[in-house]
Coordinates of C-alpha atoms in Angstrom, one line a residue:
X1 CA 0.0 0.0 0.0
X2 CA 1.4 3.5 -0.9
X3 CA 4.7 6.9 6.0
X4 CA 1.6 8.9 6.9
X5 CA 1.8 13.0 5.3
X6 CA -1.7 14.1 7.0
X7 CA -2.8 14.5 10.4
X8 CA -6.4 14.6 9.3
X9 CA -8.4 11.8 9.4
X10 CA -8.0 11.1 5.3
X11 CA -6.3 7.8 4.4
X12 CA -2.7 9.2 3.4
X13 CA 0.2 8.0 1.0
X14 CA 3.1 6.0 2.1
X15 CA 6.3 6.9 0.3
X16 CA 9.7 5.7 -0.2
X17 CA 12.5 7.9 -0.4
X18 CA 14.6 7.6 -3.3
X19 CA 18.4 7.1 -2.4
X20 CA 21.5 8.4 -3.8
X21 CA 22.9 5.1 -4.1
X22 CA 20.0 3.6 -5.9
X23 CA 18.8 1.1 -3.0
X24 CA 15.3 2.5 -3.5
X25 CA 15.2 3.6 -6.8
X26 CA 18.1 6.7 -8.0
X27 CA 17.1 10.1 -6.6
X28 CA 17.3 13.3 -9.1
X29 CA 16.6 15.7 -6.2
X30 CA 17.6 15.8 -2.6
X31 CA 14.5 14.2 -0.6
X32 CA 13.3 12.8 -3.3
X33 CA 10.0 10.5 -1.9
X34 CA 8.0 8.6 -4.3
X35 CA 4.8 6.1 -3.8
X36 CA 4.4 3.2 -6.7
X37 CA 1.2 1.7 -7.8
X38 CA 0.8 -0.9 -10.3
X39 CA -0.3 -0.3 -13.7
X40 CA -3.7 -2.4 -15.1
X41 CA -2.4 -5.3 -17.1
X42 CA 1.1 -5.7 -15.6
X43 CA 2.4 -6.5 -12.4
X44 CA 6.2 -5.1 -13.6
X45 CA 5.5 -0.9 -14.7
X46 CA 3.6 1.3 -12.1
X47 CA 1.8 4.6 -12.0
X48 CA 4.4 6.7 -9.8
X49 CA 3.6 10.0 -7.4
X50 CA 6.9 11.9 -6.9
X51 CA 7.0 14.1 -3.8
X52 CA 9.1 17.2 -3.2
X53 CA 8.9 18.4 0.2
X54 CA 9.9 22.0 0.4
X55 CA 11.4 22.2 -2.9
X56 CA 9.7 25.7 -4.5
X57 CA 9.1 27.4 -0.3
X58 CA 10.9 30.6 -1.8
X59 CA 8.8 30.2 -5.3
X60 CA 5.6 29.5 -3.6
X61 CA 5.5 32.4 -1.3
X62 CA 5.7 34.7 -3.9
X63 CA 3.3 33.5 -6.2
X64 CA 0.8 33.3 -3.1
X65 CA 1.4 37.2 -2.6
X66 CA 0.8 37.5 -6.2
X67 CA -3.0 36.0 -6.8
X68 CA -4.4 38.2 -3.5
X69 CA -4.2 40.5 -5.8
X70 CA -5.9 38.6 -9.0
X71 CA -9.5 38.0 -9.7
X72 CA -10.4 34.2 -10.0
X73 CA -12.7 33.5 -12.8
X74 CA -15.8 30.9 -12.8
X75 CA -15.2 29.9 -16.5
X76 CA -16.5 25.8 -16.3
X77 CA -14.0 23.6 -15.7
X78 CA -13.0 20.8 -18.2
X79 CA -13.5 18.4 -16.1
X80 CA -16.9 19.0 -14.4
X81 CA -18.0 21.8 -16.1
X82 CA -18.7 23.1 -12.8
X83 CA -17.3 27.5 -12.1
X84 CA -13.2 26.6 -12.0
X85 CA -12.2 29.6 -9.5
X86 CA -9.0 30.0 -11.1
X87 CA -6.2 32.3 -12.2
X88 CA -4.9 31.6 -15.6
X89 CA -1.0 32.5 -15.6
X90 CA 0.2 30.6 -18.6
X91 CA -2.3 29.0 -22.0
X92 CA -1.4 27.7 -25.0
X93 CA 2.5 28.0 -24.1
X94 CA 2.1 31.5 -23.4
X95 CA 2.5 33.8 -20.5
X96 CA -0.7 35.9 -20.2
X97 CA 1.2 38.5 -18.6
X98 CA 4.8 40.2 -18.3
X99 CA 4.5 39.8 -14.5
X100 CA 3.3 36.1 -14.5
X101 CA 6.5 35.6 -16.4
X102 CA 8.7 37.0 -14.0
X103 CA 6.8 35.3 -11.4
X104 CA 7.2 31.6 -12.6
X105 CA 10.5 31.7 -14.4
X106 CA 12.3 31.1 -11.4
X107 CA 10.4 27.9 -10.6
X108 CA 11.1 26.9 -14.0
X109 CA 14.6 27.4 -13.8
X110 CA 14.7 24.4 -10.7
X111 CA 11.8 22.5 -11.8
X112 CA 11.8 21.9 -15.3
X113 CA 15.8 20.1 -15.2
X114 CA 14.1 17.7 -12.6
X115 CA 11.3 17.1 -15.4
X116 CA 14.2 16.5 -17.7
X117 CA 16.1 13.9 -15.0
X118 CA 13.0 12.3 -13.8
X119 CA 10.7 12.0 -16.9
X120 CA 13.2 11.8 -19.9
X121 CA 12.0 14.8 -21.7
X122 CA 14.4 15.7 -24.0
X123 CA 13.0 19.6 -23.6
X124 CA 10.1 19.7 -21.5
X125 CA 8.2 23.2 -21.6
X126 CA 5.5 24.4 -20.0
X127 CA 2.4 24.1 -22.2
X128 CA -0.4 25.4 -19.1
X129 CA 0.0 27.2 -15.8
X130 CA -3.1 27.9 -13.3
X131 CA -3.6 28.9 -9.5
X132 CA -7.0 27.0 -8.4
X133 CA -8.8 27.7 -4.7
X134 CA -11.8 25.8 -3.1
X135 CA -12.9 27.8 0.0
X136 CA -16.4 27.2 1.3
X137 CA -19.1 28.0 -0.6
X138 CA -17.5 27.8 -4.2
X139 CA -15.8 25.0 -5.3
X140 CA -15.0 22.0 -2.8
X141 CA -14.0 19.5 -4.9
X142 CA -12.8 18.2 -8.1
X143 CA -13.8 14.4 -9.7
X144 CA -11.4 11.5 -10.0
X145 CA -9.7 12.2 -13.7
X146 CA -6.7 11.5 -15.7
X147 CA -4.6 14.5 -17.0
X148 CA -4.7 13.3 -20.5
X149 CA -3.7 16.8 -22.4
X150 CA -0.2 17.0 -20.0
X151 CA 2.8 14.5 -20.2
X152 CA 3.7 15.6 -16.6
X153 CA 1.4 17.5 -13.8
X154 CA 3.1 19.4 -10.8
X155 CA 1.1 20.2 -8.5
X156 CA 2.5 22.8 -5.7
X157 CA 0.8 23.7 -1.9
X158 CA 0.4 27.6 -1.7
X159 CA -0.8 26.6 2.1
X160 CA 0.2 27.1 5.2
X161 CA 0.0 23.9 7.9
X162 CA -3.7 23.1 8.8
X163 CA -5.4 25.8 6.1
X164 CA -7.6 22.8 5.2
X165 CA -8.8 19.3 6.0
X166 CA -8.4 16.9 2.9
X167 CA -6.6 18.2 0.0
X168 CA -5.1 16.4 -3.4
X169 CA -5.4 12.9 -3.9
X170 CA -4.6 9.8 -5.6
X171 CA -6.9 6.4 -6.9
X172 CA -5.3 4.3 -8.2
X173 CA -8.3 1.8 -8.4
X174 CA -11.4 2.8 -9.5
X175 CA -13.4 2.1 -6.1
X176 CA -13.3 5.1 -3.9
X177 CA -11.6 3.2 -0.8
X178 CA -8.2 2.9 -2.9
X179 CA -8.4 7.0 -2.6
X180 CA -5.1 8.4 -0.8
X181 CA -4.5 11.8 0.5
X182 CA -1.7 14.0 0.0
X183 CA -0.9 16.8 2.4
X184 CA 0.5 19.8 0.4
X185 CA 2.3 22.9 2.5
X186 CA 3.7 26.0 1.4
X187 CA 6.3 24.9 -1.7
X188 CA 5.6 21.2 -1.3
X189 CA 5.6 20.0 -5.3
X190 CA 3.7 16.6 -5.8
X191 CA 4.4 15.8 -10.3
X192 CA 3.4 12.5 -12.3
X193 CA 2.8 11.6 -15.4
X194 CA -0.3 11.2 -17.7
X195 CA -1.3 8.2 -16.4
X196 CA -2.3 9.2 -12.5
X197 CA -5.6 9.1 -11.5
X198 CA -6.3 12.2 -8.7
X199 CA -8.7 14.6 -7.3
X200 CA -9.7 17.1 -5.4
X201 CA -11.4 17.0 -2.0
X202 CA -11.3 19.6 0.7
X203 CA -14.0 18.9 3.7
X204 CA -13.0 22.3 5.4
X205 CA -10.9 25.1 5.6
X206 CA -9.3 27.1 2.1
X207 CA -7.1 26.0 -0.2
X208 CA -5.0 27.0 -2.8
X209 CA -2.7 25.2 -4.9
X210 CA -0.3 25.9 -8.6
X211 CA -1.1 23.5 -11.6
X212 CA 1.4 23.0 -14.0
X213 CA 0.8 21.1 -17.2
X214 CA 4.2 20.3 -18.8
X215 CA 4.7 18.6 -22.5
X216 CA 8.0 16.7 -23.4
X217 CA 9.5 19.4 -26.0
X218 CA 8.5 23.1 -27.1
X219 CA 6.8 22.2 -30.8
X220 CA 4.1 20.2 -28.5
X221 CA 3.4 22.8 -26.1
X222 CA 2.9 25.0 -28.9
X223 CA 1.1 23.3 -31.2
X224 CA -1.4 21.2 -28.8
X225 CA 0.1 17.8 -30.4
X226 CA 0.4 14.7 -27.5
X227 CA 3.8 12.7 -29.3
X228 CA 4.0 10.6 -26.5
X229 CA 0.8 8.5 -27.2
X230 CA 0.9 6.4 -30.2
X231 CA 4.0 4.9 -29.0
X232 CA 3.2 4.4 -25.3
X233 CA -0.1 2.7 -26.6
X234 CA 1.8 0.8 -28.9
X235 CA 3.9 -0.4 -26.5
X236 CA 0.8 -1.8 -24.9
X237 CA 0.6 0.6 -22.0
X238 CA -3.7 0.5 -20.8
X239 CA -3.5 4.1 -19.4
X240 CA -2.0 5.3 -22.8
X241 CA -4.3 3.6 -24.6
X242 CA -7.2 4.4 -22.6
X243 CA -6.4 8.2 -22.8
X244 CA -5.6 8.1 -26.1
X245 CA -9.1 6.7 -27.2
X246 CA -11.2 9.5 -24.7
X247 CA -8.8 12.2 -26.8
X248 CA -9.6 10.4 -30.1
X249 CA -13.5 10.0 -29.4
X250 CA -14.2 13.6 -28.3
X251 CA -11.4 15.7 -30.2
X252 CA -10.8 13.5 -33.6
X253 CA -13.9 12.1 -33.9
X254 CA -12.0 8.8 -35.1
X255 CA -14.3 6.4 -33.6
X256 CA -13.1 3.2 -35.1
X257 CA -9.8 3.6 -33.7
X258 CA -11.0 4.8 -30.2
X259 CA -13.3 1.4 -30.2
X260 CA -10.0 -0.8 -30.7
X261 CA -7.7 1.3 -28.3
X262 CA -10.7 0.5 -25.5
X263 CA -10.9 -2.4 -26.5
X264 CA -7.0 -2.8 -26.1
X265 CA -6.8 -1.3 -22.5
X266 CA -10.2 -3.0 -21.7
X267 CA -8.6 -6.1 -22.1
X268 CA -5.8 -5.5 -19.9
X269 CA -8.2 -5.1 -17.2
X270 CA -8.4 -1.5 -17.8
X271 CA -11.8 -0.6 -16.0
X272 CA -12.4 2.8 -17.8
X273 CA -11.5 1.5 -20.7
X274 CA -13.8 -1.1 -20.0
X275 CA -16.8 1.3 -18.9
X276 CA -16.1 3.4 -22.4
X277 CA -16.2 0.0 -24.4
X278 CA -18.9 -1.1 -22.9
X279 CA -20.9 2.4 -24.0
X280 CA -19.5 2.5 -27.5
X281 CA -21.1 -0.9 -27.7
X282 CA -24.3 0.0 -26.5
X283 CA -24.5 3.2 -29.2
X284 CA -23.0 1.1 -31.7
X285 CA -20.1 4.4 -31.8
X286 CA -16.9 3.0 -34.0
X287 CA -18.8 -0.4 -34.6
X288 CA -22.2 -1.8 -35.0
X289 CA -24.5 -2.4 -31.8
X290 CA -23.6 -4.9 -29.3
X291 CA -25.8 -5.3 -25.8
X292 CA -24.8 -8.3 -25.1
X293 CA -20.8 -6.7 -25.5
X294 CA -22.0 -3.8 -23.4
X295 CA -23.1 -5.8 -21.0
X296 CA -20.2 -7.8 -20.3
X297 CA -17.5 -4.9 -20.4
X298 CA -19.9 -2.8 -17.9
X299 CA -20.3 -5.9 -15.7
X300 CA -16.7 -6.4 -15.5
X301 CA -16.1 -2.5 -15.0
X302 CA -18.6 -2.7 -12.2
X303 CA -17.0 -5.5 -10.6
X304 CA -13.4 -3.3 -10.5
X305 CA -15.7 -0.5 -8.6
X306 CA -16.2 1.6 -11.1
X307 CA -18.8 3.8 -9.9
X308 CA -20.1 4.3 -13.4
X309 CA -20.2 1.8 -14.7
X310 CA -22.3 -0.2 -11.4
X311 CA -24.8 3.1 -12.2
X312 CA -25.2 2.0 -16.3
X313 CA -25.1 -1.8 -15.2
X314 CA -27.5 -1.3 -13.2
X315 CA -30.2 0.6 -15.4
X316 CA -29.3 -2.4 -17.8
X317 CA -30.2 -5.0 -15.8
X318 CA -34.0 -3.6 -15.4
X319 CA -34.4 -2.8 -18.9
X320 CA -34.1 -6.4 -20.3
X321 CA -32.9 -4.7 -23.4
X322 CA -30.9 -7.2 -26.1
X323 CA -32.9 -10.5 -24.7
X324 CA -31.0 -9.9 -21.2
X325 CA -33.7 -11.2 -18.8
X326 CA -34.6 -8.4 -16.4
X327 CA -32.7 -9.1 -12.6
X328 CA -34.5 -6.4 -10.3
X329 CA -32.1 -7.7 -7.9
X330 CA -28.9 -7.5 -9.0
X331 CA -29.6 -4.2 -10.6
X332 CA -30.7 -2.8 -6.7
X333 CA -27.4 -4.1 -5.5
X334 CA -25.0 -1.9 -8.1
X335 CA -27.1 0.9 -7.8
X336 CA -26.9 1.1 -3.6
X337 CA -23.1 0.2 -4.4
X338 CA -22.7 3.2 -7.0
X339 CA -24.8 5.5 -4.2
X340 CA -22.7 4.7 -1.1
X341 CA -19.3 5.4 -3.3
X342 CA -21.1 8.9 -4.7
X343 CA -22.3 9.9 -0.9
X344 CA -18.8 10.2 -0.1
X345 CA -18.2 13.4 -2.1
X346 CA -21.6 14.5 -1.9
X347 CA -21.2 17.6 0.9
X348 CA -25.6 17.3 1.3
X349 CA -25.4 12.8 1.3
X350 CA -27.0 12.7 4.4
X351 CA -29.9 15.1 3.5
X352 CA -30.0 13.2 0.1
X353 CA -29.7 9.6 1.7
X354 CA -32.9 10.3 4.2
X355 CA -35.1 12.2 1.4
X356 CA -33.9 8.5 -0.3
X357 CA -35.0 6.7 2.4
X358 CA -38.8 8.3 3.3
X359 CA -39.5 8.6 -0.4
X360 CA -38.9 4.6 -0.6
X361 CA -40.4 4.1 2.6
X362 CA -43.8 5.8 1.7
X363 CA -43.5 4.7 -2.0
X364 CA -46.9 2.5 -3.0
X365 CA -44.2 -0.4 -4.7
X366 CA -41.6 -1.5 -3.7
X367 CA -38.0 -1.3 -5.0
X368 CA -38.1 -5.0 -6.5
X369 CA -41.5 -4.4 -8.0
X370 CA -40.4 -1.8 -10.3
X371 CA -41.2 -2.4 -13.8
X372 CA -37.9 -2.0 -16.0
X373 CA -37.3 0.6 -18.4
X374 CA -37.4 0.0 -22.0
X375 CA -34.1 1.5 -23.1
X376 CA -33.4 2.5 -27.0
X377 CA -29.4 2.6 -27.6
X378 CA -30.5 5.0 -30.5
X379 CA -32.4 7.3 -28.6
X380 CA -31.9 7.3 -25.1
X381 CA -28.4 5.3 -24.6
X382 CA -27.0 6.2 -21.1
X383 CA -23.7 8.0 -20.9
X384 CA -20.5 6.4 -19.6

């Protein structure tokens, strides 16, 4: 299981510290720590989390005088959609100011020769740059994602000791309980790689944190291109392949090829991949319709955890759609396993969970006696 960084009740990250002498794995910085987790598909490559305590204090500070002063905007997030609450310093390889320049070119001058050392980027630039806060009553939260548009993410704490509860985290698995915190002070840096699962979740107090999204050379970080892909899913790696597909569905519109890349990470025991398949499949998107294919990807998706997934299982398994014989059952058990995983970053869950409960309670049928729902994968497919 990835020594304790949090005195908050969270589950936190155990790391190893990287040694000189290569007993734990080289170091490239002094205090290097890092936390391991294995990759779907392969018990011998690992999603890593490196962790640089203190290494930008002097950067940090500055940068934290800087946004008092800066309006954050509410433009939707890409991830949610929900208001971001953030101030944009760098887009599209550019500074958006003369003083965000002088700001961050410091940090860049330390941080971007570890990127080189630790990543193998032959030139690694900065493609994005943003400061993000969730204080109470805006923004508490961010979802479980992948950073798929970023070959490395650095994250960096703008806060002091105890500002908040919660904070960054990692999950590695798709069920909620593999979710591990990671304490972030005043120039801690936390940085991996494309292939990370995080979030956000802060259950009290503020907090403010620096995003950076770096690409592996300058033409990339100008241009938008993602070279590091096609040969990482090539090479048979499930988070490059999944990624690669979600980029290829919703930016290229190449379909076919997004079908076969899930497909590819969804055999590796992938279970996003498997959840994306599994809906693909059910719209007939990049291949004809399959609900007996949907069925089994989702199922198996489900079984990882995958909160999603249990959710679209479950409204299959009353529809009966594709000959599948209606199990009332079965379908009630993913669906309360879906709702206790998504009443853990619900802030209302307990107001929501006894509204649940009375509104079943004094319901004239019962939840088994529910007729199933006639879904159309042309018209009313659900979404993964």
């Amino acid at each position: 299981t990835p020594t304790a960084m949090a005195t908050d009740p969270d589950p936190a990250l155990r790391f190893v510290e990287l040694a000189a002498d290569g007993a734990a794995g080289a170091a490239v910085a002094p205090g290097e720590l890092c936390a391991r987790f294995p990759k779907p598909g392969t018990a011998s490559a690992f999603r890593n989390l490196y962790f640089l305590p203190g290494f930008a204090v002097n950067d940090a500070s500055a940068i934290r005088d800087f946004i008092e002063r800066e309006e954050f905007s509410q433009s939707p997030d890409s991830v949610d959609g929900k208001p971001g609450f953030e101030v944009n310093l760098v887009e599209n390889a550019v500074f958006i100011s003369s003083e965000a320049e002088q700001l961050l070119q410091p940090l860049l001058a330390s941080l971007l020769p570890y990127v080189k050392s630790r990543f193998g980027c032959a030139d690694p630039s900065l493609a994005g740059c943003i400061v993000r806060r969730y204080l109470p009553g805006e923004r508490r939260s961010h979802p479980v994602h992948f950073d798929g548009m970023a070959f490395v993410t650095a994250v960096i704490g703008l806060d002091v000791a105890g500002a908040s509860v919660g904070g960054l985290y990692v999950q590695p698995q798709p069920r909620k309980a593999s979710r591990r915190f990671l304490k972030l002070q005043v120039g801690d840096v936390a940085l991996h790689r494309y292939d990370l699962p995080h979030g956000v979740r802060v259950t009290s107090g503020r907090r403010y944190s620096l995003v950076l999204w770096i690409k592996p050379n300058a033409a990339s970080a100008l241009d938008g291109s993602l070279p590091w892909y096609d040969d990482d899913a090539q090479a048979g790696d499930a988070d490059a392949q999944h990624n690669w597909a979600t980029i290829l569905q919703s930016c290229a519109k190449d379909h076919k090829r997004a079908r076969q890349l899930f497909a590819d990470a969804a055999n590796q025991g992938h279970a996003e991949a498997q959840r994306s398949l599994g809906s693909m499949c059910f719209k007939g998107i990049g291949g004809p319709v399959d609900i007996a294919a949907a069925s089994t990807w989702w199922r198996r998706s489900a079984k990882l955890g995958d909160m999603s997934a249990q959710k679209l299982f479950a409204e299959l398994l009353r529809s009966g759609l594709g000959g599948l014989c209606p199990d009332l059952e079965e379908a009630d058990l993913w669906e309360r396993e879906a709702q206790d995983q998504e009443s853990s970053d619900d802030d209302n869950a307990e107001e929501r969970l006894s509204k649940r409960q009375r509104a079943v309670s004094t319901a004239p049928e019962a939840a088994e006696h529910r007729k199933p729902v006639a879904l159309d994968p042309s018209v009313t497919a659900p979404e993964a």
